[in-house]
Amino acid sequence: MWVGPQLLVVLSGFKTVKEVMTSFPQEFSDRPEDAFITAVGKKRGIAFSNGHVWKEQRHIGITSLRKLGLGKKSIEHQIEDTAQTLVETFKKTKGQPFDPSIPVINAVSNIISALSFGHQFAPEDESFQKLIQALEIVLKFTGSFFHMMFVLFPRLMSYFPGPHKKALAAVDLAVSFAKQEIEKHKESSSLHEPQDFIDHYLLQMEKSRNDPNSTYNEENLAQCIVDFFGAGTETTLATLMWALLLLTNHADIQEKVQKEIEEAFSSSASISYQDRKKLPYTNAVIHEMQRLKNVSLFGLPRQSTKDVTMKGYHIPKRTIIIPDLRSVLLDPEQWETPAEFNPNHFLDKDGKFMEREEFLPFGIGERICVGEQLARIEIFIFLTNLLRAFSFRLPEGVKELNEAPIVNVTIHTHPYKLCAIPTKA
């Protein structure tokens, strides 16, 4: 389809998305350079850069996350501690109806803070709350009418007031927040023993000082941090909010998960990500939630780097390519009951968990989500700890929580309240 002067191709269904994205990984690895994306990302960082800049920033992102203990114990301990803090916050509601979104976003944001900055913030920290609000402003603006107008008429829109000005100011605030943290790290340098992403990045800058082609610099570092927060908080928050809503609406599935957790663990044992192997049903439920209520409408768009012929169609250079992830996760050719919440999609006939190649909530190809492993660990540990501590119930007089989505770039629940009833008095 044509969107103004721009040709746009949507890939639909699992077979098409897989075939095209695996056949043309390099050709479809660029980000489109529309006026808003350029104004937000300035062609820096991981999410909105291309070419050599993108390759280097993605490389440092993946390697530093690995070194900081993704898949090992260090970051997992911090996630487990944060999950316990979340449990304590829920306990304070004393079984009364409450909105879980604020404690959940504080918990998720603090995991990204620990990774990026080496420390967490108190929920009441004013500058931290401003950062979270700034990211929300940008995400709400993205995909809106004013966003489209900005893309089509950037020079004209620069003269007019409106939400686009507020969104750009919010981006500037997030970048300046990141730069303040970078300055603090430079003053208390621990490059010989990096503790967080900023340390790892500053060390890489030092190593690459004599490389004229290096793109490791403070501007890219600040943008990488904003990318981590933008991508790592909103999506995990939305996933956890959908999970709590679905579990509250489906009390029978919630009870089966709680029974499996109770049988697998004594009350004192902590649950780690490795323990998912002991919890096949719980793992299937978590995957099914992400399949049914995938929080990304399309994933971020790509742009073709050269002319390509695919499936008999000529796709010219600079065409925007959108792999429709929802069409994959709801593909009736792949899933028995695509529109239903059915954990059996991820269980074999013996009740063992099975991976499915059609499960693509984190994208596919060279632009697959850098934080996939982190998100998987967070979602598993947060949910198992919460389900061990509480039964989630509907408030009195409420028959069912609203499962209709609010659709933007990410797909959110409508605001809701639930009751967290402690499982052990």
GROMACS .gro file of C-alpha atoms in nm:
model
  425
    1MET     CA    1   0.000   0.000   0.000
    2TRP     CA    2   0.103   0.363  -0.044
    3VAL     CA    3   0.119   0.587   0.263
    4GLY     CA    4   0.165   0.932   0.112
    5PRO     CA    5   0.477   0.901  -0.104
    6GLN     CA    6   0.600   0.591   0.081
    7LEU     CA    7   0.550   0.232  -0.041
    8LEU     CA    8   0.473  -0.005   0.245
    9VAL     CA    9   0.461  -0.387   0.233
   10VAL     CA   10   0.300  -0.591   0.514
   11LEU     CA   11   0.405  -0.956   0.557
   12SER     CA   12   0.122  -1.170   0.693
   13GLY     CA   13   0.106  -1.520   0.838
   14PHE     CA   14   0.384  -1.737   0.981
   15LYS     CA   15   0.501  -1.897   0.655
   16THR     CA   16   0.540  -1.564   0.471
   17VAL     CA   17   0.705  -1.383   0.764
   18LYS     CA   18   0.952  -1.667   0.823
   19GLU     CA   19   1.035  -1.725   0.455
   20VAL     CA   20   1.088  -1.358   0.371
   21MET     CA   21   1.274  -1.254   0.687
   22THR     CA   22   1.510  -1.555   0.676
   23SER     CA   23   1.566  -1.527   0.296
   24PHE     CA   24   1.649  -1.154   0.308
   25PRO     CA   25   1.801  -1.088   0.653
   26GLN     CA   26   2.049  -0.823   0.531
   27GLU     CA   27   1.820  -0.666   0.271
   28PHE     CA   28   1.547  -0.601   0.532
   29SER     CA   29   1.764  -0.498   0.827
   30ASP     CA   30   1.750  -0.117   0.798
   31ARG     CA   31   1.520   0.115   0.992
   32PRO     CA   32   1.310   0.364   0.795
   33GLU     CA   33   1.432   0.721   0.829
   34ASP     CA   34   1.114   0.922   0.865
   35ALA     CA   35   1.124   1.272   1.015
   36PHE     CA   36   1.002   1.173   1.362
   37ILE     CA   37   1.229   0.867   1.397
   38THR     CA   38   1.526   1.081   1.290
   39ALA     CA   39   1.428   1.356   1.536
   40VAL     CA   40   1.391   1.103   1.819
   41GLY     CA   41   1.685   0.871   1.752
   42LYS     CA   42   1.912   1.109   1.555
   43LYS     CA   43   2.040   0.792   1.378
   44ARG     CA   44   2.211   0.692   1.705
   45GLY     CA   45   2.181   0.404   1.951
   46ILE     CA   46   2.040   0.061   1.867
   47ALA     CA   47   1.672   0.097   1.778
   48PHE     CA   48   1.684   0.374   1.516
   49SER     CA   49   2.034   0.356   1.366
   50ASN     CA   50   2.152   0.175   1.052
   51GLY     CA   51   2.469   0.037   0.894
   52HIS     CA   52   2.800   0.053   1.080
   53VAL     CA   53   2.657   0.259   1.370
   54TRP     CA   54   2.380   0.002   1.428
   55LYS     CA   55   2.616  -0.297   1.407
   56GLU     CA   56   2.855  -0.154   1.668
   57GLN     CA   57   2.580  -0.035   1.905
   58ARG     CA   58   2.392  -0.365   1.882
   59HIS     CA   59   2.718  -0.555   1.943
   60ILE     CA   60   2.800  -0.362   2.263
   61GLY     CA   61   2.437  -0.399   2.376
   62ILE     CA   62   2.435  -0.777   2.339
   63THR     CA   63   2.787  -0.842   2.473
   64SER     CA   64   2.751  -0.618   2.779
   65LEU     CA   65   2.410  -0.769   2.869
   66ARG     CA   66   2.573  -1.111   2.847
   67LYS     CA   67   2.866  -1.002   3.065
   68LEU     CA   68   2.629  -0.850   3.319
   69GLY     CA   69   2.491  -1.194   3.376
   70LEU     CA   70   2.201  -1.256   3.145
   71GLY     CA   71   2.159  -1.631   3.173
   72LYS     CA   72   2.400  -1.635   3.468
   73LYS     CA   73   2.309  -1.543   3.824
   74SER     CA   74   2.397  -1.176   3.881
   75ILE     CA   75   2.110  -0.994   3.707
   76GLU     CA   76   1.877  -1.276   3.805
   77HIS     CA   77   1.943  -1.206   4.174
   78GLN     CA   78   1.842  -0.844   4.119
   79ILE     CA   79   1.523  -0.954   3.941
   80GLU     CA   80   1.444  -1.194   4.229
   81ASP     CA   81   1.498  -0.914   4.485
   82THR     CA   82   1.278  -0.676   4.283
   83ALA     CA   83   1.008  -0.947   4.259
   84GLN     CA   84   1.012  -0.973   4.642
   85THR     CA   85   0.974  -0.594   4.670
   86LEU     CA   86   0.676  -0.619   4.434
   87VAL     CA   87   0.523  -0.893   4.652
   88GLU     CA   88   0.563  -0.669   4.962
   89THR     CA   89   0.398  -0.376   4.778
   90PHE     CA   90   0.102  -0.596   4.677
   91LYS     CA   91   0.071  -0.719   5.040
   92LYS     CA   92   0.011  -0.362   5.157
   93THR     CA   93  -0.319  -0.357   4.965
   94LYS     CA   94  -0.458  -0.607   5.224
   95GLY     CA   95  -0.677  -0.781   4.968
   96GLN     CA   96  -0.857  -0.461   4.866
   97PRO     CA   97  -0.907  -0.369   4.494
   98PHE     CA   98  -0.604  -0.184   4.350
   99ASP     CA   99  -0.444  -0.087   4.019
  100PRO     CA  100  -0.125  -0.296   3.980
  101SER     CA  101   0.026  -0.083   3.701
  102ILE     CA  102   0.227   0.166   3.914
  103PRO     CA  103   0.412  -0.091   4.131
  104VAL     CA  104   0.473  -0.306   3.821
  105ILE     CA  105   0.620  -0.020   3.612
  106ASN     CA  106   0.844   0.083   3.903
  107ALA     CA  107   0.971  -0.275   3.932
  108VAL     CA  108   1.033  -0.319   3.558
  109SER     CA  109   1.201   0.024   3.520
  110ASN     CA  110   1.432  -0.051   3.811
  111ILE     CA  111   1.563  -0.365   3.640
  112ILE     CA  112   1.667  -0.150   3.341
  113SER     CA  113   1.817   0.103   3.587
  114ALA     CA  114   2.021  -0.168   3.757
  115LEU     CA  115   2.154  -0.288   3.420
  116SER     CA  116   2.220   0.059   3.278
  117PHE     CA  117   2.335   0.253   3.583
  118GLY     CA  118   2.433  -0.012   3.839
  119HIS     CA  119   2.173   0.107   4.091
  120GLN     CA  120   1.799   0.135   4.140
  121PHE     CA  121   1.580   0.435   4.227
  122ALA     CA  122   1.329   0.479   4.507
  123PRO     CA  123   0.974   0.481   4.363
  124GLU     CA  124   0.927   0.837   4.492
  125ASP     CA  125   1.248   0.968   4.327
  126GLU     CA  126   1.128   1.273   4.134
  127SER     CA  127   1.376   1.267   3.844
  128PHE     CA  128   1.318   0.892   3.793
  129GLN     CA  129   0.939   0.946   3.779
  130LYS     CA  130   0.994   1.225   3.524
  131LEU     CA  131   1.196   0.983   3.309
  132ILE     CA  132   0.916   0.723   3.316
  133GLN     CA  133   0.656   0.991   3.233
  134ALA     CA  134   0.872   1.121   2.945
  135LEU     CA  135   0.890   0.772   2.791
  136GLU     CA  136   0.512   0.733   2.825
  137ILE     CA  137   0.459   1.066   2.642
  138VAL     CA  138   0.674   0.950   2.348
  139LEU     CA  139   0.503   0.611   2.325
  140LYS     CA  140   0.153   0.763   2.337
  141PHE     CA  141   0.248   1.009   2.063
  142THR     CA  142   0.394   0.740   1.834
  143GLY     CA  143   0.132   0.622   1.585
  144SER     CA  144  -0.103   0.914   1.657
  145PHE     CA  145  -0.254   1.154   1.400
  146PHE     CA  146   0.003   1.423   1.490
  147HIS     CA  147   0.284   1.169   1.443
  148MET     CA  148   0.161   1.102   1.089
  149MET     CA  149   0.134   1.475   1.017
  150PHE     CA  150   0.489   1.526   1.146
  151VAL     CA  151   0.618   1.248   0.917
  152LEU     CA  152   0.441   1.391   0.610
  153PHE     CA  153   0.500   1.763   0.676
  154PRO     CA  154   0.802   1.793   0.909
  155ARG     CA  155   0.905   2.147   0.813
  156LEU     CA  156   0.551   2.279   0.837
  157MET     CA  157   0.486   2.107   1.172
  158SER     CA  158   0.801   2.259   1.322
  159TYR     CA  159   0.619   2.598   1.315
  160PHE     CA  160   0.305   2.471   1.492
  161PRO     CA  161   0.249   2.387   1.860
  162GLY     CA  162   0.104   2.046   1.945
  163PRO     CA  163   0.178   1.703   2.097
  164HIS     CA  164   0.481   1.660   1.865
  165LYS     CA  165   0.662   1.940   2.052
  166LYS     CA  166   0.581   1.775   2.386
  167ALA     CA  167   0.707   1.436   2.257
  168LEU     CA  168   1.037   1.583   2.131
  169ALA     CA  169   1.087   1.766   2.464
  170ALA     CA  170   1.027   1.433   2.644
  171VAL     CA  171   1.299   1.267   2.431
  172ASP     CA  172   1.542   1.548   2.521
  173LEU     CA  173   1.461   1.500   2.891
  174ALA     CA  174   1.533   1.125   2.871
  175VAL     CA  175   1.864   1.183   2.689
  176SER     CA  176   1.977   1.446   2.943
  177PHE     CA  177   1.886   1.206   3.229
  178ALA     CA  178   2.111   0.942   3.067
  179LYS     CA  179   2.393   1.196   3.020
  180GLN     CA  180   2.383   1.291   3.390
  181GLU     CA  181   2.430   0.925   3.483
  182ILE     CA  182   2.719   0.896   3.233
  183GLU     CA  183   2.892   1.196   3.398
  184LYS     CA  184   2.856   1.035   3.743
  185HIS     CA  185   3.017   0.716   3.607
  186LYS     CA  186   3.308   0.909   3.458
  187GLU     CA  187   3.376   1.069   3.797
  188SER     CA  188   3.370   0.738   3.989
  189SER     CA  189   3.539   0.532   3.717
  190SER     CA  190   3.541   0.155   3.766
  191LEU     CA  191   3.647   0.060   3.414
  192HIS     CA  192   3.888  -0.208   3.541
  193GLU     CA  193   3.582  -0.389   3.685
  194PRO     CA  194   3.267  -0.284   3.491
  195GLN     CA  195   2.951  -0.302   3.702
  196ASP     CA  196   2.685  -0.194   3.451
  197PHE     CA  197   2.618  -0.103   3.088
  198ILE     CA  198   2.768   0.248   3.115
  199ASP     CA  199   3.093   0.104   3.257
  200HIS     CA  200   3.113  -0.153   2.975
  201TYR     CA  201   3.047   0.115   2.714
  202LEU     CA  202   3.304   0.362   2.855
  203LEU     CA  203   3.560   0.079   2.858
  204GLN     CA  204   3.481   0.005   2.491
  205MET     CA  205   3.523   0.379   2.411
  206GLU     CA  206   3.866   0.368   2.574
  207LYS     CA  207   3.966   0.056   2.377
  208SER     CA  208   3.846   0.210   2.047
  209ARG     CA  209   4.005   0.551   2.103
  210ASN     CA  210   4.252   0.511   1.816
  211ASP     CA  211   4.001   0.357   1.572
  212PRO     CA  212   3.892   0.632   1.327
  213ASN     CA  213   3.583   0.426   1.229
  214SER     CA  214   3.461   0.374   1.584
  215THR     CA  215   3.106   0.490   1.660
  216TYR     CA  216   3.146   0.432   2.036
  217ASN     CA  217   3.085   0.777   2.185
  218GLU     CA  218   2.878   0.942   2.458
  219GLU     CA  219   2.600   1.050   2.222
  220ASN     CA  220   2.544   0.691   2.109
  221LEU     CA  221   2.574   0.568   2.470
  222ALA     CA  222   2.303   0.809   2.589
  223GLN     CA  223   2.074   0.699   2.304
  224CYS     CA  224   2.136   0.328   2.379
  225ILE     CA  225   2.021   0.390   2.739
  226VAL     CA  226   1.705   0.566   2.618
  227ASP     CA  227   1.646   0.271   2.380
  228PHE     CA  228   1.682   0.025   2.671
  229PHE     CA  229   1.428   0.216   2.878
  230GLY     CA  230   1.188   0.271   2.588
  231ALA     CA  231   1.194  -0.090   2.471
  232GLY     CA  232   1.251  -0.260   2.806
  233THR     CA  233   0.991  -0.098   3.029
  234GLU     CA  234   0.680  -0.048   2.816
  235THR     CA  235   0.666  -0.395   2.661
  236THR     CA  236   0.738  -0.587   2.983
  237LEU     CA  237   0.489  -0.371   3.177
  238ALA     CA  238   0.218  -0.437   2.914
  239THR     CA  239   0.296  -0.813   2.914
  240LEU     CA  240   0.269  -0.838   3.294
  241MET     CA  241  -0.053  -0.633   3.299
  242TRP     CA  242  -0.210  -0.867   3.040
  243ALA     CA  243  -0.085  -1.169   3.238
  244LEU     CA  244  -0.247  -1.054   3.566
  245LEU     CA  245  -0.571  -0.969   3.382
  246LEU     CA  246  -0.592  -1.308   3.206
  247LEU     CA  247  -0.510  -1.501   3.525
  248THR     CA  248  -0.777  -1.309   3.716
  249ASN     CA  249  -1.036  -1.381   3.446
  250HIS     CA  250  -0.934  -1.749   3.421
  251ALA     CA  251  -0.933  -1.863   3.784
  252ASP     CA  252  -0.914  -2.233   3.683
  253ILE     CA  253  -0.585  -2.179   3.493
  254GLN     CA  254  -0.449  -1.965   3.778
  255GLU     CA  255  -0.522  -2.243   4.029
  256LYS     CA  256  -0.346  -2.506   3.815
  257VAL     CA  257  -0.035  -2.283   3.796
  258GLN     CA  258  -0.038  -2.227   4.174
  259LYS     CA  259  -0.077  -2.600   4.240
  260GLU     CA  260   0.220  -2.680   4.012
  261ILE     CA  261   0.439  -2.416   4.186
  262GLU     CA  262   0.336  -2.543   4.531
  263GLU     CA  263   0.415  -2.905   4.444
  264ALA     CA  264   0.754  -2.820   4.288
  265PHE     CA  265   0.887  -2.592   4.567
  266SER     CA  266   0.897  -2.579   4.943
  267SER     CA  267   0.783  -2.247   5.090
  268SER     CA  268   1.142  -2.130   5.160
  269ALA     CA  269   1.299  -2.214   4.821
  270SER     CA  270   1.342  -1.924   4.578
  271ILE     CA  271   1.244  -1.974   4.214
  272SER     CA  272   1.508  -1.909   3.946
  273TYR     CA  273   1.470  -1.891   3.570
  274GLN     CA  274   1.629  -2.238   3.538
  275ASP     CA  275   1.335  -2.376   3.737
  276ARG     CA  276   1.099  -2.327   3.442
  277LYS     CA  277   1.191  -2.687   3.348
  278LYS     CA  278   1.017  -2.801   3.670
  279LEU     CA  279   0.709  -2.594   3.580
  280PRO     CA  280   0.596  -2.703   3.231
  281TYR     CA  281   0.233  -2.591   3.274
  282THR     CA  282   0.333  -2.252   3.419
  283ASN     CA  283   0.582  -2.201   3.134
  284ALA     CA  284   0.310  -2.292   2.880
  285VAL     CA  285   0.068  -2.042   3.041
  286ILE     CA  286   0.328  -1.760   3.022
  287HIS     CA  287   0.400  -1.834   2.654
  288GLU     CA  288   0.028  -1.854   2.575
  289MET     CA  289  -0.036  -1.514   2.737
  290GLN     CA  290   0.234  -1.358   2.518
  291ARG     CA  291   0.095  -1.532   2.210
  292LEU     CA  292  -0.268  -1.430   2.263
  293LYS     CA  293  -0.197  -1.077   2.387
  294ASN     CA  294   0.127  -0.990   2.212
  295VAL     CA  295   0.205  -0.632   2.314
  296SER     CA  296   0.372  -0.531   1.989
  297LEU     CA  297   0.134  -0.445   1.706
  298PHE     CA  298   0.395  -0.506   1.433
  299GLY     CA  299   0.733  -0.466   1.592
  300LEU     CA  300   0.936  -0.173   1.462
  301PRO     CA  301   0.926  -0.139   1.080
  302ARG     CA  302   1.220  -0.226   0.851
  303GLN     CA  303   1.330  -0.072   0.523
  304SER     CA  304   1.472  -0.253   0.220
  305THR     CA  305   1.836  -0.168   0.147
  306LYS     CA  306   1.816  -0.274  -0.221
  307ASP     CA  307   1.571  -0.394  -0.488
  308VAL     CA  308   1.441  -0.743  -0.408
  309THR     CA  309   1.209  -0.993  -0.577
  310MET     CA  310   1.016  -1.201  -0.324
  311LYS     CA  311   0.725  -1.440  -0.374
  312GLY     CA  312   0.690  -1.306  -0.729
  313TYR     CA  313   0.670  -0.939  -0.623
  314HIS     CA  314   0.922  -0.668  -0.704
  315ILE     CA  315   1.009  -0.473  -0.389
  316PRO     CA  316   1.205  -0.155  -0.469
  317LYS     CA  317   1.484  -0.017  -0.251
  318ARG     CA  318   1.363   0.199   0.046
  319THR     CA  319   1.027   0.018   0.070
  320ILE     CA  320   0.904  -0.006   0.432
  321ILE     CA  321   0.861  -0.372   0.534
  322ILE     CA  322   0.630  -0.460   0.826
  323PRO     CA  323   0.632  -0.821   0.949
  324ASP     CA  324   0.286  -0.849   1.110
  325LEU     CA  325   0.372  -1.041   1.428
  326ARG     CA  326   0.008  -1.062   1.538
  327SER     CA  327  -0.081  -1.245   1.216
  328VAL     CA  328   0.189  -1.501   1.308
  329LEU     CA  329   0.080  -1.544   1.670
  330LEU     CA  330  -0.289  -1.571   1.572
  331ASP     CA  331  -0.232  -1.769   1.249
  332PRO     CA  332  -0.519  -2.024   1.220
  333GLU     CA  333  -0.292  -2.253   1.014
  334GLN     CA  334  -0.050  -2.285   1.308
  335TRP     CA  335  -0.263  -2.269   1.627
  336GLU     CA  336  -0.558  -2.497   1.709
  337THR     CA  337  -0.764  -2.226   1.882
  338PRO     CA  338  -0.589  -1.899   1.787
  339ALA     CA  339  -0.845  -1.665   1.949
  340GLU     CA  340  -0.865  -1.856   2.281
  341PHE     CA  341  -0.646  -1.857   2.592
  342ASN     CA  342  -0.529  -2.217   2.560
  343PRO     CA  343  -0.201  -2.321   2.733
  344ASN     CA  344  -0.222  -2.660   2.551
  345HIS     CA  345  -0.074  -2.480   2.247
  346PHE     CA  346   0.263  -2.521   2.426
  347LEU     CA  347   0.217  -2.868   2.579
  348ASP     CA  348   0.268  -3.209   2.419
  349LYS     CA  349   0.039  -3.508   2.483
  350ASP     CA  350   0.240  -3.594   2.799
  351GLY     CA  351   0.200  -3.246   2.946
  352LYS     CA  352   0.562  -3.149   2.873
  353PHE     CA  353   0.643  -2.797   2.758
  354MET     CA  354   0.731  -2.762   2.389
  355GLU     CA  355   0.891  -2.469   2.210
  356ARG     CA  356   0.710  -2.351   1.896
  357GLU     CA  357   0.891  -2.184   1.606
  358GLU     CA  358   0.572  -1.988   1.536
  359PHE     CA  359   0.615  -1.813   1.873
  360LEU     CA  360   0.769  -1.482   1.759
  361PRO     CA  361   0.669  -1.208   2.008
  362PHE     CA  362   1.023  -1.067   2.007
  363GLY     CA  363   1.048  -1.040   1.629
  364ILE     CA  364   1.258  -1.224   1.372
  365GLY     CA  365   1.574  -1.164   1.169
  366GLU     CA  366   1.869  -0.938   1.237
  367ARG     CA  367   1.661  -0.683   1.428
  368ILE     CA  368   1.522  -0.935   1.679
  369CYS     CA  369   1.483  -0.777   2.025
  370VAL     CA  370   1.820  -0.731   2.203
  371GLY     CA  371   1.650  -0.771   2.541
  372GLU     CA  372   1.459  -1.092   2.464
  373GLN     CA  373   1.640  -1.301   2.725
  374LEU     CA  374   1.608  -1.030   2.991
  375ALA     CA  375   1.233  -0.997   2.924
  376ARG     CA  376   1.182  -1.375   2.944
  377ILE     CA  377   1.361  -1.391   3.282
  378GLU     CA  378   1.170  -1.091   3.423
  379ILE     CA  379   0.828  -1.217   3.318
  380PHE     CA  380   0.890  -1.568   3.453
  381ILE     CA  381   1.035  -1.460   3.790
  382PHE     CA  382   0.784  -1.179   3.854
  383LEU     CA  383   0.480  -1.396   3.773
  384THR     CA  384   0.590  -1.710   3.959
  385ASN     CA  385   0.670  -1.506   4.272
  386LEU     CA  386   0.338  -1.320   4.258
  387LEU     CA  387   0.136  -1.638   4.196
  388ARG     CA  388   0.312  -1.811   4.483
  389ALA     CA  389   0.221  -1.527   4.722
  390PHE     CA  390  -0.131  -1.434   4.603
  391SER     CA  391  -0.452  -1.549   4.444
  392PHE     CA  392  -0.577  -1.278   4.210
  393ARG     CA  393  -0.951  -1.220   4.233
  394LEU     CA  394  -1.210  -0.993   4.074
  395PRO     CA  395  -1.328  -0.701   4.290
  396GLU     CA  396  -1.676  -0.743   4.440
  397GLY     CA  397  -1.949  -0.685   4.184
  398VAL     CA  398  -1.715  -0.722   3.883
  399LYS     CA  399  -1.802  -1.020   3.661
  400GLU     CA  400  -1.496  -1.001   3.432
  401LEU     CA  401  -1.205  -0.768   3.353
  402ASN     CA  402  -1.218  -0.608   3.007
  403GLU     CA  403  -1.001  -0.805   2.761
  404ALA     CA  404  -1.046  -0.558   2.473
  405PRO     CA  405  -0.708  -0.398   2.388
  406ILE     CA  406  -0.608  -0.033   2.365
  407VAL     CA  407  -0.414  -0.031   2.038
  408ASN     CA  408  -0.118   0.199   1.976
  409VAL     CA  409   0.240   0.104   1.890
  410THR     CA  410   0.210  -0.127   2.192
  411ILE     CA  411  -0.114  -0.302   2.283
  412HIS     CA  412  -0.233  -0.224   2.635
  413THR     CA  413  -0.506  -0.333   2.871
  414HIS     CA  414  -0.777  -0.089   2.971
  415PRO     CA  415  -0.710   0.033   3.329
  416TYR     CA  416  -0.834  -0.224   3.581
  417LYS     CA  417  -0.831  -0.316   3.948
  418LEU     CA  418  -0.793  -0.658   4.104
  419CYS     CA  419  -0.760  -0.804   4.454
  420ALA     CA  420  -0.439  -0.979   4.563
  421ILE     CA  421  -0.544  -1.230   4.832
  422PRO     CA  422  -0.242  -1.375   5.020
  423THR     CA  423  -0.222  -1.753   4.974
  424LYS     CA  424  -0.070  -1.797   5.322
  425ALA     CA  425  -0.212  -1.601   5.613
   0.00000   0.00000   0.00000
